[in-house]
Amino acid sequence: KIQERKQFMTKIKDLEWFCPQPFMNAVVNHDRVTKPCCVLKGWPNRKIKESGKTSVMEVHQSQLMKDFRKEFLEGGGPLTEKFCLVCKEQEKHSKTESHRLMYVDKFDEDHGEYKEYTAALEEYIDTDHSEPFYLTMEYNAPNNFCNLKCNMCGPFNSSTYAKENEAIGITKGKGMTSHWLAGRTWVNEEDDMSQYTDVLKNLIELKLVGGETLALPQNYEMMDHAIELGVSKQMRLVMTTNATLTPKMGKLGDVFEYVQHFKDCQINVSVECWGEKNNYIRFPSKWPKIMENVKRFAKLPRTKILFATCVSSLNVGYLHEVADGVDELRNSEPEVYNNFATGSLVIGGDNLYTIATVPEDIREFYIDKIYNESKPQHSKTFMKLISYLTETPFDQSLHDRMIEDVAKRDKYRGTCLTDVFPEWKPYYEKL
């Protein structure tokens, strides 16, 4: 795979640590501050918000973005070290898999889905970047409504998680200090879609996320605007959903009415485990309902389904089961169920559900499971998981805080960690 990557691109391949996202992608955050990538850590949203220059083009032309883009052309620097922690960590454990490398592969001149734009990107990186070159945009609506409260999530992305924190007395932790939330549990603000017109006109991919993507009215307003502009047929629609509900919210109705107006569609179904274990982590989802909706999604025209996971302390030993479950679906309809992805790695900071919280004996248990139960076709992916488990130092303090967090949520929800993941019993009972 590394050799294949070296054989394409005349300029990009010679760059030491290149990522296309800062050059051709815009992520509109919940607070309507733009950033170049969805997995960046420590992006100065608050500082940008206070500057009053938050739009796609204002951020694009800022000194911060000029310096950030420059580092990708010069092999890195302090900004990439600070903001690109997820990809840096992923590439410590795998030379072929990270978000950055996935984005680069999209411009593979032979097989990449953006291959027809490779030459244009290579020309663009040699300019002063004063003119935009946006091919993709991810829209996070100014709305954190979500019907689930996943353990590894936070109040910034889930209103029900925020309400649970309030109910169990948690006032510090992931997302709690967000200026956007400002003490609220649910934020639902209007957005002016006309400000995105110039970006939408050139997009080849529009990605809608949440909260719960399919339950946010702003996402339907964005799709309506693309359709009304007459540009929806040129772009792929990508939606990330927990697949638990499909409300009728837009001018046209529900998601099934919208997909036909776009060139094609990819629906990323967020799951953490396959089956009932998923219900515990992504509480209070119901697996049969998820599968029912997935099968409905699969019948949509020109639509593929991707199952995406967030690698955390609770599911790292079970992701091979997700791969097996997806394989079964692919065997029945290989053109519809695209694949699964071990997506964002939960890393440190104020998130408690990192690999660092997994004790040594549980790590050994998970490593044995992965070696003995994963299928050969998934071996490369799961070697990365084994690397996480063997190379990430154990953090006792973080472990203790995670167990305490689990116990508080279990008590409030009426659930029990060890009913679902019995390997944690010795540590859970200590508390």
PDB file of C-alpha atoms in Angstrom, residues 95-391:
ATOM      1  CA  LYS A  95       2.241   3.515   8.523  1.00  0.00           C
ATOM      2  CA  THR A  96      -0.673   3.039   6.140  1.00  0.00           C
ATOM      3  CA  GLU A  97      -3.767   4.128   8.078  1.00  0.00           C
ATOM      4  CA  SER A  98      -4.794   7.542   9.367  1.00  0.00           C
ATOM      5  CA  HIS A  99      -7.346  10.158   8.445  1.00  0.00           C
ATOM      6  CA  ARG A 100      -4.600  12.126   6.685  1.00  0.00           C
ATOM      7  CA  LEU A 101      -3.540   9.159   4.535  1.00  0.00           C
ATOM      8  CA  MET A 102      -7.167   8.352   3.769  1.00  0.00           C
ATOM      9  CA  TYR A 103      -7.672  11.904   2.483  1.00  0.00           C
ATOM     10  CA  VAL A 104      -4.475  11.697   0.421  1.00  0.00           C
ATOM     11  CA  ASP A 105      -5.606   8.395  -1.096  1.00  0.00           C
ATOM     12  CA  LYS A 106      -8.767  10.060  -2.382  1.00  0.00           C
ATOM     13  CA  PHE A 107      -6.510  11.828  -4.902  1.00  0.00           C
ATOM     14  CA  ASP A 108      -4.827   8.637  -6.144  1.00  0.00           C
ATOM     15  CA  GLU A 109      -4.644   9.201  -9.896  1.00  0.00           C
ATOM     16  CA  ASP A 110      -5.737   5.637 -10.645  1.00  0.00           C
ATOM     17  CA  HIS A 111      -8.191   4.658  -7.941  1.00  0.00           C
ATOM     18  CA  GLY A 112      -9.051   7.724  -5.840  1.00  0.00           C
ATOM     19  CA  GLU A 113     -12.611   8.996  -5.815  1.00  0.00           C
ATOM     20  CA  TYR A 114     -11.284  12.544  -6.420  1.00  0.00           C
ATOM     21  CA  LYS A 115      -8.738  11.508  -9.069  1.00  0.00           C
ATOM     22  CA  GLU A 116     -10.143  13.889 -11.683  1.00  0.00           C
ATOM     23  CA  TYR A 117      -9.191  16.771  -9.359  1.00  0.00           C
ATOM     24  CA  THR A 118      -5.634  15.633  -8.568  1.00  0.00           C
ATOM     25  CA  ALA A 119      -3.975  17.828 -11.182  1.00  0.00           C
ATOM     26  CA  ALA A 120      -6.035  20.829 -10.085  1.00  0.00           C
ATOM     27  CA  LEU A 121      -5.032  20.295  -6.444  1.00  0.00           C
ATOM     28  CA  GLU A 122      -1.363  20.041  -7.387  1.00  0.00           C
ATOM     29  CA  GLU A 123      -1.623  23.285  -9.314  1.00  0.00           C
ATOM     30  CA  TYR A 124      -3.503  24.958  -6.479  1.00  0.00           C
ATOM     31  CA  ILE A 125      -0.924  24.216  -3.786  1.00  0.00           C
ATOM     32  CA  ASP A 126       1.608  26.211  -5.823  1.00  0.00           C
ATOM     33  CA  THR A 127      -0.569  29.346  -5.743  1.00  0.00           C
ATOM     34  CA  ASP A 128      -0.915  31.900  -2.922  1.00  0.00           C
ATOM     35  CA  HIS A 129      -4.290  30.290  -2.025  1.00  0.00           C
ATOM     36  CA  SER A 130      -6.048  33.660  -2.060  1.00  0.00           C
ATOM     37  CA  GLU A 131      -8.780  32.138  -4.230  1.00  0.00           C
ATOM     38  CA  PRO A 132     -10.694  29.209  -2.684  1.00  0.00           C
ATOM     39  CA  PHE A 133     -10.510  25.622  -3.938  1.00  0.00           C
ATOM     40  CA  TYR A 134     -13.252  24.017  -1.878  1.00  0.00           C
ATOM     41  CA  LEU A 135     -14.365  20.614  -3.121  1.00  0.00           C
ATOM     42  CA  THR A 136     -15.910  19.307   0.103  1.00  0.00           C
ATOM     43  CA  MET A 137     -17.699  20.779   3.092  1.00  0.00           C
ATOM     44  CA  GLU A 138     -18.796  19.271   6.396  1.00  0.00           C
ATOM     45  CA  TYR A 139     -21.696  21.086   8.009  1.00  0.00           C
ATOM     46  CA  ASN A 140     -22.245  20.863  11.770  1.00  0.00           C
ATOM     47  CA  ALA A 141     -25.561  22.578  12.351  1.00  0.00           C
ATOM     48  CA  PRO A 142     -25.838  25.059  15.255  1.00  0.00           C
ATOM     49  CA  ASN A 143     -27.848  22.428  17.067  1.00  0.00           C
ATOM     50  CA  ASN A 144     -26.576  19.733  19.454  1.00  0.00           C
ATOM     51  CA  PHE A 145     -29.806  17.752  19.649  1.00  0.00           C
ATOM     52  CA  CYS A 146     -29.217  14.018  19.889  1.00  0.00           C
ATOM     53  CA  ASN A 147     -31.477  11.273  21.184  1.00  0.00           C
ATOM     54  CA  LEU A 148     -28.496   9.204  22.398  1.00  0.00           C
ATOM     55  CA  LYS A 149     -25.892   9.756  25.111  1.00  0.00           C
ATOM     56  CA  CYS A 150     -22.902   7.696  24.048  1.00  0.00           C
ATOM     57  CA  ASN A 151     -20.328   7.151  26.806  1.00  0.00           C
ATOM     58  CA  MET A 152     -17.414   8.603  24.850  1.00  0.00           C
ATOM     59  CA  CYS A 153     -19.387  11.598  23.551  1.00  0.00           C
ATOM     60  CA  GLY A 154     -19.894  14.971  25.240  1.00  0.00           C
ATOM     61  CA  PRO A 155     -22.482  17.715  25.797  1.00  0.00           C
ATOM     62  CA  PHE A 156     -21.159  19.737  22.858  1.00  0.00           C
ATOM     63  CA  ASN A 157     -22.460  17.042  20.484  1.00  0.00           C
ATOM     64  CA  SER A 158     -25.402  15.624  22.426  1.00  0.00           C
ATOM     65  CA  SER A 159     -28.177  17.443  24.230  1.00  0.00           C
ATOM     66  CA  THR A 160     -29.235  14.296  26.102  1.00  0.00           C
ATOM     67  CA  TYR A 161     -25.655  13.746  27.280  1.00  0.00           C
ATOM     68  CA  ALA A 162     -25.661  17.351  28.527  1.00  0.00           C
ATOM     69  CA  LYS A 163     -28.946  16.766  30.357  1.00  0.00           C
ATOM     70  CA  GLU A 164     -27.563  13.590  31.919  1.00  0.00           C
ATOM     71  CA  ASN A 165     -24.466  15.455  33.106  1.00  0.00           C
ATOM     72  CA  GLU A 166     -26.710  18.028  34.716  1.00  0.00           C
ATOM     73  CA  ALA A 167     -28.811  15.320  36.378  1.00  0.00           C
ATOM     74  CA  ILE A 168     -25.852  13.433  37.870  1.00  0.00           C
ATOM     75  CA  GLY A 169     -23.943  16.523  38.926  1.00  0.00           C
ATOM     76  CA  ILE A 170     -21.064  16.468  36.435  1.00  0.00           C
ATOM     77  CA  THR A 171     -19.943  20.047  35.852  1.00  0.00           C
ATOM     78  CA  LYS A 172     -16.439  19.439  34.526  1.00  0.00           C
ATOM     79  CA  GLY A 173     -15.141  17.357  31.642  1.00  0.00           C
ATOM     80  CA  LYS A 174     -15.431  16.976  27.888  1.00  0.00           C
ATOM     81  CA  GLY A 175     -17.183  19.970  26.348  1.00  0.00           C
ATOM     82  CA  MET A 176     -18.393  21.391  29.646  1.00  0.00           C
ATOM     83  CA  THR A 177     -16.524  24.681  29.261  1.00  0.00           C
ATOM     84  CA  SER A 178     -17.714  25.373  25.706  1.00  0.00           C
ATOM     85  CA  HIS A 179     -18.617  29.030  25.231  1.00  0.00           C
ATOM     86  CA  TRP A 180     -21.187  27.851  22.688  1.00  0.00           C
ATOM     87  CA  LEU A 181     -23.129  25.839  25.272  1.00  0.00           C
ATOM     88  CA  ALA A 182     -22.778  28.510  27.965  1.00  0.00           C
ATOM     89  CA  GLY A 183     -24.662  26.511  30.580  1.00  0.00           C
ATOM     90  CA  ARG A 184     -27.363  25.254  28.202  1.00  0.00           C
ATOM     91  CA  THR A 185     -28.065  21.591  27.559  1.00  0.00           C
ATOM     92  CA  TRP A 186     -29.731  22.033  24.159  1.00  0.00           C
ATOM     93  CA  VAL A 187     -28.764  24.685  21.612  1.00  0.00           C
ATOM     94  CA  ASN A 188     -30.899  25.190  18.517  1.00  0.00           C
ATOM     95  CA  GLU A 189     -30.077  28.332  16.558  1.00  0.00           C
ATOM     96  CA  GLU A 190     -31.098  29.482  13.095  1.00  0.00           C
ATOM     97  CA  ASP A 191     -28.528  29.634  10.317  1.00  0.00           C
ATOM     98  CA  ASP A 192     -28.546  31.700   7.134  1.00  0.00           C
ATOM     99  CA  MET A 193     -28.016  29.243   4.296  1.00  0.00           C
ATOM    100  CA  SER A 194     -27.334  31.991   1.755  1.00  0.00           C
ATOM    101  CA  GLN A 195     -23.879  32.517   3.290  1.00  0.00           C
ATOM    102  CA  TYR A 196     -22.876  29.077   1.972  1.00  0.00           C
ATOM    103  CA  THR A 197     -24.026  29.690  -1.603  1.00  0.00           C
ATOM    104  CA  ASP A 198     -20.592  30.365  -3.107  1.00  0.00           C
ATOM    105  CA  VAL A 199     -19.126  27.269  -1.456  1.00  0.00           C
ATOM    106  CA  LEU A 200     -22.027  24.990  -2.405  1.00  0.00           C
ATOM    107  CA  LYS A 201     -21.751  25.955  -6.086  1.00  0.00           C
ATOM    108  CA  ASN A 202     -18.378  24.199  -6.418  1.00  0.00           C
ATOM    109  CA  LEU A 203     -18.770  21.254  -4.040  1.00  0.00           C
ATOM    110  CA  ILE A 204     -18.443  17.669  -5.121  1.00  0.00           C
ATOM    111  CA  GLU A 205     -19.266  16.395  -1.627  1.00  0.00           C
ATOM    112  CA  LEU A 206     -21.546  17.762   1.094  1.00  0.00           C
ATOM    113  CA  LYS A 207     -21.275  16.052   4.464  1.00  0.00           C
ATOM    114  CA  LEU A 208     -23.963  16.529   7.109  1.00  0.00           C
ATOM    115  CA  VAL A 209     -23.376  15.513  10.713  1.00  0.00           C
ATOM    116  CA  GLY A 210     -24.881  16.101  14.166  1.00  0.00           C
ATOM    117  CA  GLY A 211     -25.916  15.841  17.055  1.00  0.00           C
ATOM    118  CA  GLU A 212     -28.191  13.379  15.371  1.00  0.00           C
ATOM    119  CA  THR A 213     -27.953  14.413  11.734  1.00  0.00           C
ATOM    120  CA  LEU A 214     -31.398  13.258  10.656  1.00  0.00           C
ATOM    121  CA  ALA A 215     -33.123  15.120  13.516  1.00  0.00           C
ATOM    122  CA  LEU A 216     -31.699  18.601  12.842  1.00  0.00           C
ATOM    123  CA  PRO A 217     -33.856  20.995  10.765  1.00  0.00           C
ATOM    124  CA  GLN A 218     -30.807  23.003   9.653  1.00  0.00           C
ATOM    125  CA  ASN A 219     -29.483  19.964   7.753  1.00  0.00           C
ATOM    126  CA  TYR A 220     -32.680  19.809   5.712  1.00  0.00           C
ATOM    127  CA  GLU A 221     -32.421  23.558   5.065  1.00  0.00           C
ATOM    128  CA  MET A 222     -28.896  23.001   3.728  1.00  0.00           C
ATOM    129  CA  MET A 223     -30.093  20.230   1.397  1.00  0.00           C
ATOM    130  CA  ASP A 224     -33.038  22.390   0.296  1.00  0.00           C
ATOM    131  CA  HIS A 225     -30.635  25.225  -0.539  1.00  0.00           C
ATOM    132  CA  ALA A 226     -28.374  22.967  -2.629  1.00  0.00           C
ATOM    133  CA  ILE A 227     -31.384  21.603  -4.503  1.00  0.00           C
ATOM    134  CA  GLU A 228     -32.828  25.087  -5.099  1.00  0.00           C
ATOM    135  CA  LEU A 229     -29.461  26.326  -6.410  1.00  0.00           C
ATOM    136  CA  GLY A 230     -29.511  23.478  -8.925  1.00  0.00           C
ATOM    137  CA  VAL A 231     -26.137  22.115  -7.779  1.00  0.00           C
ATOM    138  CA  SER A 232     -27.165  19.065  -5.755  1.00  0.00           C
ATOM    139  CA  LYS A 233     -26.833  16.741  -8.765  1.00  0.00           C
ATOM    140  CA  GLN A 234     -23.096  17.493  -8.991  1.00  0.00           C
ATOM    141  CA  MET A 235     -22.338  16.452  -5.419  1.00  0.00           C
ATOM    142  CA  ARG A 236     -22.241  13.373  -3.262  1.00  0.00           C
ATOM    143  CA  LEU A 237     -24.339  13.617  -0.131  1.00  0.00           C
ATOM    144  CA  VAL A 238     -22.676  12.082   2.943  1.00  0.00           C
ATOM    145  CA  MET A 239     -24.657  11.769   6.161  1.00  0.00           C
ATOM    146  CA  THR A 240     -23.566  10.397   9.523  1.00  0.00           C
ATOM    147  CA  THR A 241     -26.370   9.000  11.636  1.00  0.00           C
ATOM    148  CA  ASN A 242     -27.027   6.718  14.595  1.00  0.00           C
ATOM    149  CA  ALA A 243     -29.796   5.163  12.454  1.00  0.00           C
ATOM    150  CA  THR A 244     -32.350   5.154  15.260  1.00  0.00           C
ATOM    151  CA  LEU A 245     -34.871   7.556  13.716  1.00  0.00           C
ATOM    152  CA  THR A 246     -35.940   9.011  10.349  1.00  0.00           C
ATOM    153  CA  PRO A 247     -38.241  11.994  10.997  1.00  0.00           C
ATOM    154  CA  LYS A 248     -40.000  14.057   8.329  1.00  0.00           C
ATOM    155  CA  MET A 249     -38.408  17.469   8.834  1.00  0.00           C
ATOM    156  CA  GLY A 250     -37.625  19.090   5.479  1.00  0.00           C
ATOM    157  CA  LYS A 251     -39.667  20.656   2.708  1.00  0.00           C
ATOM    158  CA  LEU A 252     -39.558  17.322   0.904  1.00  0.00           C
ATOM    159  CA  GLY A 253     -40.119  15.134   3.961  1.00  0.00           C
ATOM    160  CA  ASP A 254     -37.622  12.611   5.359  1.00  0.00           C
ATOM    161  CA  VAL A 255     -34.148  11.553   4.271  1.00  0.00           C
ATOM    162  CA  PHE A 256     -35.560   9.058   1.765  1.00  0.00           C
ATOM    163  CA  GLU A 257     -37.102  11.926  -0.223  1.00  0.00           C
ATOM    164  CA  TYR A 258     -33.842  13.890  -0.388  1.00  0.00           C
ATOM    165  CA  VAL A 259     -31.289  11.337  -1.572  1.00  0.00           C
ATOM    166  CA  GLN A 260     -32.705  11.126  -5.101  1.00  0.00           C
ATOM    167  CA  HIS A 261     -31.853  14.804  -5.664  1.00  0.00           C
ATOM    168  CA  PHE A 262     -28.093  14.245  -5.262  1.00  0.00           C
ATOM    169  CA  LYS A 263     -25.518  12.621  -7.539  1.00  0.00           C
ATOM    170  CA  ASP A 264     -25.111   9.761  -5.083  1.00  0.00           C
ATOM    171  CA  CYS A 265     -25.132   9.196  -1.351  1.00  0.00           C
ATOM    172  CA  GLN A 266     -23.104   7.605   1.423  1.00  0.00           C
ATOM    173  CA  ILE A 267     -24.712   7.024   4.791  1.00  0.00           C
ATOM    174  CA  ASN A 268     -22.241   6.540   7.620  1.00  0.00           C
ATOM    175  CA  VAL A 269     -23.927   4.518  10.341  1.00  0.00           C
ATOM    176  CA  SER A 270     -22.256   5.131  13.694  1.00  0.00           C
ATOM    177  CA  VAL A 271     -21.965   1.959  15.756  1.00  0.00           C
ATOM    178  CA  GLU A 272     -19.537   1.005  18.521  1.00  0.00           C
ATOM    179  CA  CYS A 273     -20.165  -2.737  18.652  1.00  0.00           C
ATOM    180  CA  TRP A 274     -22.234  -5.216  16.696  1.00  0.00           C
ATOM    181  CA  GLY A 275     -25.491  -6.143  18.397  1.00  0.00           C
ATOM    182  CA  GLU A 276     -26.603  -5.601  21.969  1.00  0.00           C
ATOM    183  CA  LYS A 277     -23.240  -4.300  23.189  1.00  0.00           C
ATOM    184  CA  ASN A 278     -23.839  -1.288  20.981  1.00  0.00           C
ATOM    185  CA  ASN A 279     -26.997  -0.496  22.974  1.00  0.00           C
ATOM    186  CA  TYR A 280     -24.910  -0.076  26.129  1.00  0.00           C
ATOM    187  CA  ILE A 281     -22.278   2.299  24.719  1.00  0.00           C
ATOM    188  CA  ARG A 282     -24.698   4.211  22.476  1.00  0.00           C
ATOM    189  CA  PHE A 283     -27.431   4.366  25.116  1.00  0.00           C
ATOM    190  CA  PRO A 284     -30.404   4.010  24.734  1.00  0.00           C
ATOM    191  CA  SER A 285     -30.300   2.766  21.135  1.00  0.00           C
ATOM    192  CA  LYS A 286     -32.065  -0.446  20.098  1.00  0.00           C
ATOM    193  CA  TRP A 287     -30.134  -2.705  17.738  1.00  0.00           C
ATOM    194  CA  PRO A 288     -33.177  -4.141  15.893  1.00  0.00           C
ATOM    195  CA  LYS A 289     -34.338  -0.607  15.044  1.00  0.00           C
ATOM    196  CA  ILE A 290     -30.869   0.308  13.757  1.00  0.00           C
ATOM    197  CA  MET A 291     -30.816  -2.741  11.479  1.00  0.00           C
ATOM    198  CA  GLU A 292     -34.340  -1.998  10.282  1.00  0.00           C
ATOM    199  CA  ASN A 293     -33.338   1.507   9.226  1.00  0.00           C
ATOM    200  CA  VAL A 294     -30.038   0.337   7.728  1.00  0.00           C
ATOM    201  CA  LYS A 295     -31.926  -2.010   5.438  1.00  0.00           C
ATOM    202  CA  ARG A 296     -34.243   0.858   4.447  1.00  0.00           C
ATOM    203  CA  PHE A 297     -31.210   3.056   3.695  1.00  0.00           C
ATOM    204  CA  ALA A 298     -29.738   0.265   1.587  1.00  0.00           C
ATOM    205  CA  LYS A 299     -32.750   0.359  -0.749  1.00  0.00           C
ATOM    206  CA  LEU A 300     -32.161   4.005  -1.647  1.00  0.00           C
ATOM    207  CA  PRO A 301     -30.895   4.612  -5.215  1.00  0.00           C
ATOM    208  CA  ARG A 302     -27.148   5.181  -5.712  1.00  0.00           C
ATOM    209  CA  THR A 303     -26.533   4.835  -1.977  1.00  0.00           C
ATOM    210  CA  LYS A 304     -23.822   2.996  -0.070  1.00  0.00           C
ATOM    211  CA  ILE A 305     -23.685   2.256   3.636  1.00  0.00           C
ATOM    212  CA  LEU A 306     -20.492   2.590   5.678  1.00  0.00           C
ATOM    213  CA  PHE A 307     -20.372   1.485   9.299  1.00  0.00           C
ATOM    214  CA  ALA A 308     -18.102   3.773  11.311  1.00  0.00           C
ATOM    215  CA  THR A 309     -16.809   3.298  14.843  1.00  0.00           C
ATOM    216  CA  CYS A 310     -15.005   5.417  17.408  1.00  0.00           C
ATOM    217  CA  VAL A 311     -12.145   3.441  18.950  1.00  0.00           C
ATOM    218  CA  SER A 312     -12.470   3.651  22.734  1.00  0.00           C
ATOM    219  CA  SER A 313     -11.640   1.737  25.898  1.00  0.00           C
ATOM    220  CA  LEU A 314     -14.982  -0.082  25.851  1.00  0.00           C
ATOM    221  CA  ASN A 315     -15.078  -1.340  22.267  1.00  0.00           C
ATOM    222  CA  VAL A 316     -11.431  -1.797  21.229  1.00  0.00           C
ATOM    223  CA  GLY A 317     -11.601  -5.551  21.867  1.00  0.00           C
ATOM    224  CA  TYR A 318     -14.829  -6.030  19.917  1.00  0.00           C
ATOM    225  CA  LEU A 319     -14.391  -4.165  16.656  1.00  0.00           C
ATOM    226  CA  HIS A 320     -13.636  -7.380  14.763  1.00  0.00           C
ATOM    227  CA  GLU A 321     -17.255  -8.354  15.490  1.00  0.00           C
ATOM    228  CA  VAL A 322     -18.379  -5.227  13.644  1.00  0.00           C
ATOM    229  CA  ALA A 323     -16.241  -6.272  10.675  1.00  0.00           C
ATOM    230  CA  ASP A 324     -17.793  -9.748  10.714  1.00  0.00           C
ATOM    231  CA  GLY A 325     -21.301  -8.305  10.893  1.00  0.00           C
ATOM    232  CA  VAL A 326     -20.650  -6.009   7.942  1.00  0.00           C
ATOM    233  CA  ASP A 327     -19.156  -8.924   5.984  1.00  0.00           C
ATOM    234  CA  GLU A 328     -22.413 -10.830   6.402  1.00  0.00           C
ATOM    235  CA  LEU A 329     -24.357  -7.875   5.021  1.00  0.00           C
ATOM    236  CA  ARG A 330     -21.897  -7.417   2.158  1.00  0.00           C
ATOM    237  CA  ASN A 331     -22.249 -11.052   1.190  1.00  0.00           C
ATOM    238  CA  SER A 332     -25.938 -10.453   0.623  1.00  0.00           C
ATOM    239  CA  GLU A 333     -25.609  -7.088  -1.166  1.00  0.00           C
ATOM    240  CA  PRO A 334     -21.940  -6.315  -1.925  1.00  0.00           C
ATOM    241  CA  GLU A 335     -22.711  -3.196  -3.960  1.00  0.00           C
ATOM    242  CA  VAL A 336     -24.723  -1.621  -1.162  1.00  0.00           C
ATOM    243  CA  TYR A 337     -22.913  -2.258   2.111  1.00  0.00           C
ATOM    244  CA  ASN A 338     -19.619  -0.588   1.363  1.00  0.00           C
ATOM    245  CA  ASN A 339     -17.365  -1.372   4.321  1.00  0.00           C
ATOM    246  CA  PHE A 340     -16.691  -0.488   7.905  1.00  0.00           C
ATOM    247  CA  ALA A 341     -14.156   1.958   9.273  1.00  0.00           C
ATOM    248  CA  THR A 342     -12.375   2.076  12.594  1.00  0.00           C
ATOM    249  CA  GLY A 343     -12.707   5.817  12.684  1.00  0.00           C
ATOM    250  CA  SER A 344     -11.590   8.423  15.190  1.00  0.00           C
ATOM    251  CA  LEU A 345      -9.391   7.216  18.020  1.00  0.00           C
ATOM    252  CA  VAL A 346     -10.497   8.580  21.385  1.00  0.00           C
ATOM    253  CA  ILE A 347      -7.344  10.233  22.669  1.00  0.00           C
ATOM    254  CA  GLY A 348      -6.428  12.083  25.863  1.00  0.00           C
ATOM    255  CA  GLY A 349      -7.286  15.519  27.122  1.00  0.00           C
ATOM    256  CA  ASP A 350     -10.623  15.639  28.891  1.00  0.00           C
ATOM    257  CA  ASN A 351     -12.064  12.435  27.381  1.00  0.00           C
ATOM    258  CA  LEU A 352     -12.039   9.546  29.846  1.00  0.00           C
ATOM    259  CA  TYR A 353     -12.629   6.700  27.379  1.00  0.00           C
ATOM    260  CA  THR A 354      -9.144   6.429  25.934  1.00  0.00           C
ATOM    261  CA  ILE A 355      -7.086   3.265  25.481  1.00  0.00           C
ATOM    262  CA  ALA A 356      -4.882   4.532  28.324  1.00  0.00           C
ATOM    263  CA  THR A 357      -7.613   3.539  30.808  1.00  0.00           C
ATOM    264  CA  VAL A 358      -7.536  -0.174  29.886  1.00  0.00           C
ATOM    265  CA  PRO A 359      -5.632  -2.288  32.499  1.00  0.00           C
ATOM    266  CA  GLU A 360      -2.989  -4.775  31.401  1.00  0.00           C
ATOM    267  CA  ASP A 361      -5.038  -7.940  32.023  1.00  0.00           C
ATOM    268  CA  ILE A 362      -7.959  -6.633  29.985  1.00  0.00           C
ATOM    269  CA  ARG A 363      -5.552  -5.604  27.225  1.00  0.00           C
ATOM    270  CA  GLU A 364      -4.201  -9.156  27.096  1.00  0.00           C
ATOM    271  CA  PHE A 365      -7.762 -10.475  26.949  1.00  0.00           C
ATOM    272  CA  TYR A 366      -8.579  -8.144  24.046  1.00  0.00           C
ATOM    273  CA  ILE A 367      -5.371  -8.944  22.176  1.00  0.00           C
ATOM    274  CA  ASP A 368      -6.121 -12.669  22.431  1.00  0.00           C
ATOM    275  CA  LYS A 369      -9.659 -12.058  21.155  1.00  0.00           C
ATOM    276  CA  ILE A 370      -8.415 -10.046  18.197  1.00  0.00           C
ATOM    277  CA  TYR A 371      -5.748 -12.627  17.266  1.00  0.00           C
ATOM    278  CA  ASN A 372      -8.042 -15.620  17.670  1.00  0.00           C
ATOM    279  CA  GLU A 373     -11.335 -14.277  16.338  1.00  0.00           C
ATOM    280  CA  SER A 374     -10.597 -11.708  13.614  1.00  0.00           C
ATOM    281  CA  LYS A 375     -10.587 -12.912  10.018  1.00  0.00           C
ATOM    282  CA  PRO A 376      -7.455 -12.765   7.829  1.00  0.00           C
ATOM    283  CA  GLN A 377      -8.940 -10.145   5.483  1.00  0.00           C
ATOM    284  CA  HIS A 378      -9.107  -7.718   8.410  1.00  0.00           C
ATOM    285  CA  SER A 379      -5.679  -8.459   9.847  1.00  0.00           C
ATOM    286  CA  LYS A 380      -4.069  -5.143   8.853  1.00  0.00           C
ATOM    287  CA  THR A 381      -6.816  -3.125  10.480  1.00  0.00           C
ATOM    288  CA  PHE A 382      -6.714  -5.083  13.701  1.00  0.00           C
ATOM    289  CA  MET A 383      -2.956  -5.062  13.957  1.00  0.00           C
ATOM    290  CA  LYS A 384      -3.436  -1.318  14.428  1.00  0.00           C
ATOM    291  CA  LEU A 385      -5.753  -2.021  17.369  1.00  0.00           C
ATOM    292  CA  ILE A 386      -3.208  -4.389  18.886  1.00  0.00           C
ATOM    293  CA  SER A 387      -0.626  -1.654  18.511  1.00  0.00           C
ATOM    294  CA  TYR A 388      -2.863   0.740  20.436  1.00  0.00           C
ATOM    295  CA  LEU A 389      -3.223  -1.834  23.207  1.00  0.00           C
ATOM    296  CA  THR A 390       0.461  -2.706  23.442  1.00  0.00           C
ATOM    297  CA  GLU A 391       1.997   0.746  23.029  1.00  0.00           C
TER     298      GLU A 391
END
